[in-house]
PDB file of C-alpha atoms in Angstrom:
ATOM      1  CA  UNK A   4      65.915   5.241 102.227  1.00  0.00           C
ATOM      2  CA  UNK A   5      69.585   6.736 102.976  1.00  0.00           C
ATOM      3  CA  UNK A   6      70.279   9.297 100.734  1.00  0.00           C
ATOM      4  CA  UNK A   7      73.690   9.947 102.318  1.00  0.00           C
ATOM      5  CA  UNK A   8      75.921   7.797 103.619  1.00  0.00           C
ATOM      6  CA  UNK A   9      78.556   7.610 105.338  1.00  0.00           C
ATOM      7  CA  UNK A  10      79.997   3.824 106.002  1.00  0.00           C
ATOM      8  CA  UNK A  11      82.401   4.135 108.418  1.00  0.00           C
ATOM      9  CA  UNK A  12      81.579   4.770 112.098  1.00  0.00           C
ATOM     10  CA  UNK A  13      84.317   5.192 113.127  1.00  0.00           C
ATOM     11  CA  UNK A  14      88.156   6.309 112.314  1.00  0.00           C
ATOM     12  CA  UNK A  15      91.416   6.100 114.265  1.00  0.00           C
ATOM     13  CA  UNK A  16      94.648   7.503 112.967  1.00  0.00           C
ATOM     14  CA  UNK A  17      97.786   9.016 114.351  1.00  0.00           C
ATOM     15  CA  UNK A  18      98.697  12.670 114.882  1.00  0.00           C
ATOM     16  CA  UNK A  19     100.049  14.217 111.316  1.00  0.00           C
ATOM     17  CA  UNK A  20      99.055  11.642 109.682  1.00  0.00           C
ATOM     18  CA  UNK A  21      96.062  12.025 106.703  1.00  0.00           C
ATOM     19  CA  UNK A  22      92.421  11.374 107.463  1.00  0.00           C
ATOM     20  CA  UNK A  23      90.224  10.644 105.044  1.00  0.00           C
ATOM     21  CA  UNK A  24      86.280  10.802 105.834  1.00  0.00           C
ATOM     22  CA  UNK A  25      84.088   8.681 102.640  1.00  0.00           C
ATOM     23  CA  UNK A  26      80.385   9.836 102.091  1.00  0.00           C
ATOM     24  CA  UNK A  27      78.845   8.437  99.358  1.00  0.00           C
ATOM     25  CA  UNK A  28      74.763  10.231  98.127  1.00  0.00           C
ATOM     26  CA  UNK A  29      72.211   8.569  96.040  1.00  0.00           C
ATOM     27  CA  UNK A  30      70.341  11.244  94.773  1.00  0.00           C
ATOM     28  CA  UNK A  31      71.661  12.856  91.632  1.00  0.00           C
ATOM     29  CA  UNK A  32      69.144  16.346  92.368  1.00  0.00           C
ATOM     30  CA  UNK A  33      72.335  16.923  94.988  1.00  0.00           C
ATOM     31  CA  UNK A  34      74.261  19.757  93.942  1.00  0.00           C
ATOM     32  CA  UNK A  35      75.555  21.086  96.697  1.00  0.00           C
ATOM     33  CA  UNK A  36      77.310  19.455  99.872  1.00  0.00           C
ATOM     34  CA  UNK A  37      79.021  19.899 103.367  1.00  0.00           C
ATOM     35  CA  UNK A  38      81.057  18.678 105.869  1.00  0.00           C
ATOM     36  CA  UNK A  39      80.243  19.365 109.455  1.00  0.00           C
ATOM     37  CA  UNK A  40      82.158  18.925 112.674  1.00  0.00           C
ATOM     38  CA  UNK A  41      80.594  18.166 116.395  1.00  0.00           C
ATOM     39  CA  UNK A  42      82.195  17.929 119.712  1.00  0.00           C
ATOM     40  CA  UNK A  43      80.403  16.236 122.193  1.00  0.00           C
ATOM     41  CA  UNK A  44      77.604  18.495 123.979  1.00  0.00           C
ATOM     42  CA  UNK A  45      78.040  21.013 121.624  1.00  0.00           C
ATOM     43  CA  UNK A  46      76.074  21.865 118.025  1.00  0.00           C
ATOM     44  CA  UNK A  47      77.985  20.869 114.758  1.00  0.00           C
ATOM     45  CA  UNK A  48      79.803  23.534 113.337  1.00  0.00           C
ATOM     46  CA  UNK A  49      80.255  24.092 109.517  1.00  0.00           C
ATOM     47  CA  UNK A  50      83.739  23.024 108.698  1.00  0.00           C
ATOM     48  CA  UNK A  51      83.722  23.345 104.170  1.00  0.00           C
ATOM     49  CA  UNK A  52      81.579  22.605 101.316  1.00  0.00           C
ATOM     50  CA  UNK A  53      81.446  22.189  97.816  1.00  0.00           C
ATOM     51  CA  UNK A  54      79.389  22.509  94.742  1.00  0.00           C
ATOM     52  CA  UNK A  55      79.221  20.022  91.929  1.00  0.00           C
ATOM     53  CA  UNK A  56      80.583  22.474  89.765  1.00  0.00           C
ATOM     54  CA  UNK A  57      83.939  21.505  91.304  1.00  0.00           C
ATOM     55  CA  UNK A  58      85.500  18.865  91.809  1.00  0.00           C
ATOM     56  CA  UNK A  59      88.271  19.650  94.478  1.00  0.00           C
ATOM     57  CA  UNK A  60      87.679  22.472  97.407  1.00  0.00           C
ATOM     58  CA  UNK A  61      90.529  23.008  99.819  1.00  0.00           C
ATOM     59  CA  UNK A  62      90.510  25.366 103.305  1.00  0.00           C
ATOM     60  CA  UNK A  63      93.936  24.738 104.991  1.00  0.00           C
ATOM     61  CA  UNK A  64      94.374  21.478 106.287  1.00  0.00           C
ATOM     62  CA  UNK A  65      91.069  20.671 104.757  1.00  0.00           C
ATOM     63  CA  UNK A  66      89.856  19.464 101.180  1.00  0.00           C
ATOM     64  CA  UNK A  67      87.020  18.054  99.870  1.00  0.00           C
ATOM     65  CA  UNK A  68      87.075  15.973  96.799  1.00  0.00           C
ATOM     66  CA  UNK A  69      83.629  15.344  95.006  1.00  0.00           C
ATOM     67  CA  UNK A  70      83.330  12.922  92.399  1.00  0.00           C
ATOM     68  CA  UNK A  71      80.069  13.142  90.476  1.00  0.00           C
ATOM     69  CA  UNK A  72      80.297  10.285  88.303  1.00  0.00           C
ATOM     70  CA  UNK A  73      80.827   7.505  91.401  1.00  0.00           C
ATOM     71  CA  UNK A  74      78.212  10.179  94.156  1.00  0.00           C
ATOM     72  CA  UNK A  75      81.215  10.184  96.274  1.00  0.00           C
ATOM     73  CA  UNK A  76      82.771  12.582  98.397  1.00  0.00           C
ATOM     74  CA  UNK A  77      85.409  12.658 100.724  1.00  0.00           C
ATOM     75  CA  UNK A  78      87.143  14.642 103.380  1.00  0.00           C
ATOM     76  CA  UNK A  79      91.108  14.768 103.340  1.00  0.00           C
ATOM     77  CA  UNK A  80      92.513  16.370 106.524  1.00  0.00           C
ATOM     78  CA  UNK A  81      96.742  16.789 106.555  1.00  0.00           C
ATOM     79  CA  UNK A  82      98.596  16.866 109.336  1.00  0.00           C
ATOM     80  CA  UNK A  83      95.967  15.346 111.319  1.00  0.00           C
ATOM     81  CA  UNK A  84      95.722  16.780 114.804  1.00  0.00           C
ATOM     82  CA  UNK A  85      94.227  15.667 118.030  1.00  0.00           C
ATOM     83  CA  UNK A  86      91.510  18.605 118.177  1.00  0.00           C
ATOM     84  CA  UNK A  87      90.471  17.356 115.196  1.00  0.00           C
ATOM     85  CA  UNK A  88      88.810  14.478 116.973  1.00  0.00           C
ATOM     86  CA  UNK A  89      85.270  14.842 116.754  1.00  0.00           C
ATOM     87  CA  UNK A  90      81.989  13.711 114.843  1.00  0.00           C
ATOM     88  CA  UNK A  91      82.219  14.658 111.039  1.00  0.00           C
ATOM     89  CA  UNK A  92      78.580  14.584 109.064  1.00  0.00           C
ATOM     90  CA  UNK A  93      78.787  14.826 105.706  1.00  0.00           C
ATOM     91  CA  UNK A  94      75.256  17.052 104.560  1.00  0.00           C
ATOM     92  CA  UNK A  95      73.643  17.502 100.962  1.00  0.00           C
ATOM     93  CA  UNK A  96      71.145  19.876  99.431  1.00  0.00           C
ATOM     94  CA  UNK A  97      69.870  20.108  95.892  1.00  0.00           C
ATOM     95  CA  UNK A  98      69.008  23.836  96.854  1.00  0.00           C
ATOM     96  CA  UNK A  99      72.309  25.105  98.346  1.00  0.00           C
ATOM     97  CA  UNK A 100      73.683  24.760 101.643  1.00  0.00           C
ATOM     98  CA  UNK A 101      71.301  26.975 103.609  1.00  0.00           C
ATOM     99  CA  UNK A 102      68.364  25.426 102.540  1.00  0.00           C
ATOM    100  CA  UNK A 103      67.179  22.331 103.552  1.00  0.00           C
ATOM    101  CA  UNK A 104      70.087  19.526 104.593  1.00  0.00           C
ATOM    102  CA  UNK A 105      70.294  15.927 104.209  1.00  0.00           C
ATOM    103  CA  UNK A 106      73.015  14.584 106.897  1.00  0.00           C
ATOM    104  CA  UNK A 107      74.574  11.721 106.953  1.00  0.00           C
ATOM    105  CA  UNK A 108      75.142   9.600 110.000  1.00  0.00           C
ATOM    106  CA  UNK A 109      78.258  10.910 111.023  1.00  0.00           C
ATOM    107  CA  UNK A 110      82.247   9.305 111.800  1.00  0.00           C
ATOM    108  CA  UNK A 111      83.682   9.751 114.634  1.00  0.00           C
ATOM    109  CA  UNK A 112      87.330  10.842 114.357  1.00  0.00           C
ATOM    110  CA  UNK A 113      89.980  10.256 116.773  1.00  0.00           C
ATOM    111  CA  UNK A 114      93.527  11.765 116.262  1.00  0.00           C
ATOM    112  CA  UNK A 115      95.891   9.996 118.803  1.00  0.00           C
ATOM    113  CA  UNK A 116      98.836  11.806 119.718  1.00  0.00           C
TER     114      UNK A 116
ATOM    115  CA  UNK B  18      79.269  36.193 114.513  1.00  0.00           C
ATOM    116  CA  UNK B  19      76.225  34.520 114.255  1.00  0.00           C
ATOM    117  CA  UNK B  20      74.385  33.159 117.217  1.00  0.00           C
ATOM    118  CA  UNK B  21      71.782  30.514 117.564  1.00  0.00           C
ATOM    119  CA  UNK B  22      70.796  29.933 121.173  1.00  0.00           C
ATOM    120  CA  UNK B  23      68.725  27.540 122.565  1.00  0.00           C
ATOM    121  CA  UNK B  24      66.786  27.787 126.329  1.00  0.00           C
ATOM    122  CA  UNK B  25      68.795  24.852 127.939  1.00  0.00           C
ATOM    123  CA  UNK B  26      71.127  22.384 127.449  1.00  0.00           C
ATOM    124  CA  UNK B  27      69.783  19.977 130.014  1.00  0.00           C
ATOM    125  CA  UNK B  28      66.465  18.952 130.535  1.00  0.00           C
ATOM    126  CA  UNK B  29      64.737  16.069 132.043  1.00  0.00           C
ATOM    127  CA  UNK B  30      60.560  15.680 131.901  1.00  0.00           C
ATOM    128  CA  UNK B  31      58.296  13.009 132.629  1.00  0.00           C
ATOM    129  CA  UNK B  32      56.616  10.866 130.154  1.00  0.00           C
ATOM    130  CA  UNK B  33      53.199  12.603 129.064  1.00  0.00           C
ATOM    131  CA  UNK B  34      54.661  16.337 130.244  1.00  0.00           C
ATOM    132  CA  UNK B  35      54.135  19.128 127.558  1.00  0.00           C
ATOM    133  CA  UNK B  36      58.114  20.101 126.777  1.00  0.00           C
ATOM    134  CA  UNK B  37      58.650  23.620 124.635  1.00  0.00           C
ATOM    135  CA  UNK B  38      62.436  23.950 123.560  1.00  0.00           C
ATOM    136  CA  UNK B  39      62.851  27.427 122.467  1.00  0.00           C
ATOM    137  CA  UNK B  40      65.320  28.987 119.796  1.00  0.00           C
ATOM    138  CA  UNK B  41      66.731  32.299 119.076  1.00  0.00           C
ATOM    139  CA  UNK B  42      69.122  33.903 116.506  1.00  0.00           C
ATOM    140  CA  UNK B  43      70.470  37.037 115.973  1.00  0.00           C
ATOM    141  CA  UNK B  44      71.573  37.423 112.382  1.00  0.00           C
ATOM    142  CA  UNK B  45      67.603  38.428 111.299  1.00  0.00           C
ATOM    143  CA  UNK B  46      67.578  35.076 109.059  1.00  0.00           C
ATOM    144  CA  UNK B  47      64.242  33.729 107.730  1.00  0.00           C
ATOM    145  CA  UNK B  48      65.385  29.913 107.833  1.00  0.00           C
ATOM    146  CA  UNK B  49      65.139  28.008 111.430  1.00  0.00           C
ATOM    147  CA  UNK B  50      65.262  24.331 111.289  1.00  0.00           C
ATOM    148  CA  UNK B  51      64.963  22.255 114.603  1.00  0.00           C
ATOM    149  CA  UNK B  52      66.749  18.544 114.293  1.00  0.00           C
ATOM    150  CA  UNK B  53      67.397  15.581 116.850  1.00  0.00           C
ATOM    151  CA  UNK B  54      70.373  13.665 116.613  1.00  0.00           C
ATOM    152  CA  UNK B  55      70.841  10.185 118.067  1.00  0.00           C
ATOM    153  CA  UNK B  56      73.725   7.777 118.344  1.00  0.00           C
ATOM    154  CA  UNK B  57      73.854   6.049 114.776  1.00  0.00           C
ATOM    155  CA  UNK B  58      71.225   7.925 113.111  1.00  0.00           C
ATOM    156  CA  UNK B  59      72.726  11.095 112.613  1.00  0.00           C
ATOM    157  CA  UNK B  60      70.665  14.253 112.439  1.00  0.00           C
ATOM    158  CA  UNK B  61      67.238  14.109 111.342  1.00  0.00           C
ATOM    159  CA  UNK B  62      64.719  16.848 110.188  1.00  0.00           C
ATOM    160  CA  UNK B  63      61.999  17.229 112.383  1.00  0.00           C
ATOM    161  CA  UNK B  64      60.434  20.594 110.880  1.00  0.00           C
ATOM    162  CA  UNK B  65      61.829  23.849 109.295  1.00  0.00           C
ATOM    163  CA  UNK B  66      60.244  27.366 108.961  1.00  0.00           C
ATOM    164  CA  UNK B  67      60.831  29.879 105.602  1.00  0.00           C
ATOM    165  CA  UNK B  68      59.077  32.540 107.431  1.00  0.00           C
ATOM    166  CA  UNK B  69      57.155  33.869 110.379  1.00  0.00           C
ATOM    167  CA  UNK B  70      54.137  31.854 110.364  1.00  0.00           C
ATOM    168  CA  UNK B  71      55.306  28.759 107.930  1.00  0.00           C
ATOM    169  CA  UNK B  72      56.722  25.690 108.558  1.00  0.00           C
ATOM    170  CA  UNK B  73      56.896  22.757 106.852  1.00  0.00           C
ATOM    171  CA  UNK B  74      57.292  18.951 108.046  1.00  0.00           C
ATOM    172  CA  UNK B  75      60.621  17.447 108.045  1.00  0.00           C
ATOM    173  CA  UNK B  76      61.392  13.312 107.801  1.00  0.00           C
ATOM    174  CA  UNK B  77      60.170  12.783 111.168  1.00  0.00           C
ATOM    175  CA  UNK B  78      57.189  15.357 112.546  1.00  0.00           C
ATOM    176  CA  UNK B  79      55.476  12.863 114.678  1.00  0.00           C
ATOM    177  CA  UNK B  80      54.724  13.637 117.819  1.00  0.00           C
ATOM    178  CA  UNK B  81      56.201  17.099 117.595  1.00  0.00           C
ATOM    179  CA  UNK B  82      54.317  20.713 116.453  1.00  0.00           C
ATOM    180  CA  UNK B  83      56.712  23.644 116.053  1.00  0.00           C
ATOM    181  CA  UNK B  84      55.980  27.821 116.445  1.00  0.00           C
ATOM    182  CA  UNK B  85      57.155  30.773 114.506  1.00  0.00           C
ATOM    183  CA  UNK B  86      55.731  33.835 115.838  1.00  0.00           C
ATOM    184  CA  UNK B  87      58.924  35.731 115.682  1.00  0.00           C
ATOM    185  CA  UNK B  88      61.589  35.882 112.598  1.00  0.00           C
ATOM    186  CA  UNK B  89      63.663  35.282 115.433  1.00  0.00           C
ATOM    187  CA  UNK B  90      62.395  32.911 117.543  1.00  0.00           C
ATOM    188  CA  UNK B  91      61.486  29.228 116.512  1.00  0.00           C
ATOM    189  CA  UNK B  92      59.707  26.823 119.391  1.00  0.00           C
ATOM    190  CA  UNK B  93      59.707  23.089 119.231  1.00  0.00           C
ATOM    191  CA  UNK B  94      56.612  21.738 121.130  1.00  0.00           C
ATOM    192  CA  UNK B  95      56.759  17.931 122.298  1.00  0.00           C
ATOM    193  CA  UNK B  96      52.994  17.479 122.863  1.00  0.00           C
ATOM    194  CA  UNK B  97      53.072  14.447 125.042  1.00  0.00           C
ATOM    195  CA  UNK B  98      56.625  13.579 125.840  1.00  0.00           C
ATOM    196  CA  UNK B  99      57.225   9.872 124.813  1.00  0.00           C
ATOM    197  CA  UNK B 100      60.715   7.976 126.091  1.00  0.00           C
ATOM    198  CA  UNK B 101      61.316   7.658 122.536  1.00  0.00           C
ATOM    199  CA  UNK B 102      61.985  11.535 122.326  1.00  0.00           C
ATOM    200  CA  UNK B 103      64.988  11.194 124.767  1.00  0.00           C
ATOM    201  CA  UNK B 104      67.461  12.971 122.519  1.00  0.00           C
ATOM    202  CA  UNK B 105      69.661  15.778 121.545  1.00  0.00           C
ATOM    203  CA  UNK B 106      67.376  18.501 119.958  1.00  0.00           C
ATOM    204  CA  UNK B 107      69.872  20.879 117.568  1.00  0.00           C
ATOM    205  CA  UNK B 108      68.383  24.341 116.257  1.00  0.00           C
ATOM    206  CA  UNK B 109      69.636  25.873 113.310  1.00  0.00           C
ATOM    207  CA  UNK B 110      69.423  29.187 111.336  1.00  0.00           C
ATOM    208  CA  UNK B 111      70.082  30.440 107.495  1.00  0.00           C
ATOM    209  CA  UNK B 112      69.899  33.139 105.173  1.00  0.00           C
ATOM    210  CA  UNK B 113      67.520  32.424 102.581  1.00  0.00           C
ATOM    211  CA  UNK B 114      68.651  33.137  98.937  1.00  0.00           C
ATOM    212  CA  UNK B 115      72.388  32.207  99.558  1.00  0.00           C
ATOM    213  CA  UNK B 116      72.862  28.877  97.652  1.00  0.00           C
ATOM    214  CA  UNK B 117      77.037  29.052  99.191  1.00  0.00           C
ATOM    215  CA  UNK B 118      75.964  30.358 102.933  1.00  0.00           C
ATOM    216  CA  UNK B 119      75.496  27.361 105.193  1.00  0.00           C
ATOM    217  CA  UNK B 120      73.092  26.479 108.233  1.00  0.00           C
ATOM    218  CA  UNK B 121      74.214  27.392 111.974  1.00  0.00           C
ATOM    219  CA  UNK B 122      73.604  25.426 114.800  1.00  0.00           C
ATOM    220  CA  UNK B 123      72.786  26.369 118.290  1.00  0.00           C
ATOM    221  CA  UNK B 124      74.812  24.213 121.730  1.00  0.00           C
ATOM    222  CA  UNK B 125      71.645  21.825 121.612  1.00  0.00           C
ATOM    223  CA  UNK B 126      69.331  20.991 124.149  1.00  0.00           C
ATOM    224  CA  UNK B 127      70.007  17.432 125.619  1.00  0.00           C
ATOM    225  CA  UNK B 128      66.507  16.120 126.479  1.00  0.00           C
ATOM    226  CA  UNK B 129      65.972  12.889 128.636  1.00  0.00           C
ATOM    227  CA  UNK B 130      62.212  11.604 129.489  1.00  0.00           C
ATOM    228  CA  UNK B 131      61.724   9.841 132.271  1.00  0.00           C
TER     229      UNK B 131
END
């Protein structure tokens, strides 16, 4: 039983344009979740997170929009650059996000110039 | 900066070998978590450790055993390598009691049995 999900396999867009990564979570104990980055050969990196207390969390080019109500969460990325290819995993706790994780599958990303 | 290593980043074993994939961080954390990630399935638990000493199964223990000897040092044992444990082995680390701090990974190990 997925309890985080992540559709989408796969995502192409165009440099400076938006990307938007979906993860949706069945488990209403979740009250804390992460996005995650990963190059190939290398280990995923922790890109931003948020808590259900929010609803919107926003690092730069990077925000995360949670809504509780639908167990969705997405990942908005503006401009769009071509570094920013990569695999993004969406993660989950019900503890906080150094306890234990629940990741999703991943989507890869790629930014074409 | 934190920093989770992990003994290789390549390794190739025959089926039935004994394979040990170490880990080691820096930043004096108690959590260490050891996942395998595979095309389409993401990254899965295979155990975690609170403390020296504990650990505690993950979603997919079988066929693994893990070590914790060390607060900094957390060993994945593959008992009997299987072809079916082919697959990128990722370490993490945590601070325990931080609900906002996050895990950090190590490079990986890329494991292939033949």
């Amino acid at each position: 039983d997925q309890q985080v999900k992540q559709n989408s396999p796969s995502l192409s867009v165009q440099e400076g344009r938006i990307s938007i990564l979906n993860c949706d979570y069945t488990n209403s104990m979740f009250d804390y979740f992460l996005w995650y980055k990963k190059y190939p050969a290398e280990g995923p990196t922790f890109l931003i997170s948020i808590s259900s207390i929010k609803d919107k969390n926003e690092d730069g080019r990077f925000t995360v929009f949670l809504n509780k109500s639908a167990k969705h969460l997405s990942l908005h990325i503006v401009p769009s650059q071509p570094g920013d290819s990569a695999v993004y995993f969406c993660a989950a706790s019900d503890q906080g996000g150094s306890e234990k994780l629940v990741f999703g599958k991943g989507t890869k990303l790629t930014v074409n110039p | 900066d934190v920093k989770v290593t992990q003994s290789s980043r390549y390794l190739v074993k025959r089926t039935g070998e004994k394979v040990f994939l170490e880990c080691v961080q820096d930043m004096d954390h108690e959590n260490m978590f050891w996942y395998r990630q595979d095309p389409g399935l993401g990254l899965r638990l295979i155990y975690f450790s609170y403390d020296v000493k504990m650990k505690e199964k993950g979603d997919i223990p079988e066929g693994y055993s893990v070590s914790r000897e060390k607060k900094e040092r957390f060993s994945l044992i593959l008992e009997s390598a299987s072809t079916n444990q082919t697959s990128m082995y990722l370490c993490a680390s945590s601070l325990q009691g931080n609900p906002t701090d996050t895990q950090y990974f190590g490079p990986g190990t890329r494991l292939t049995v033949l």
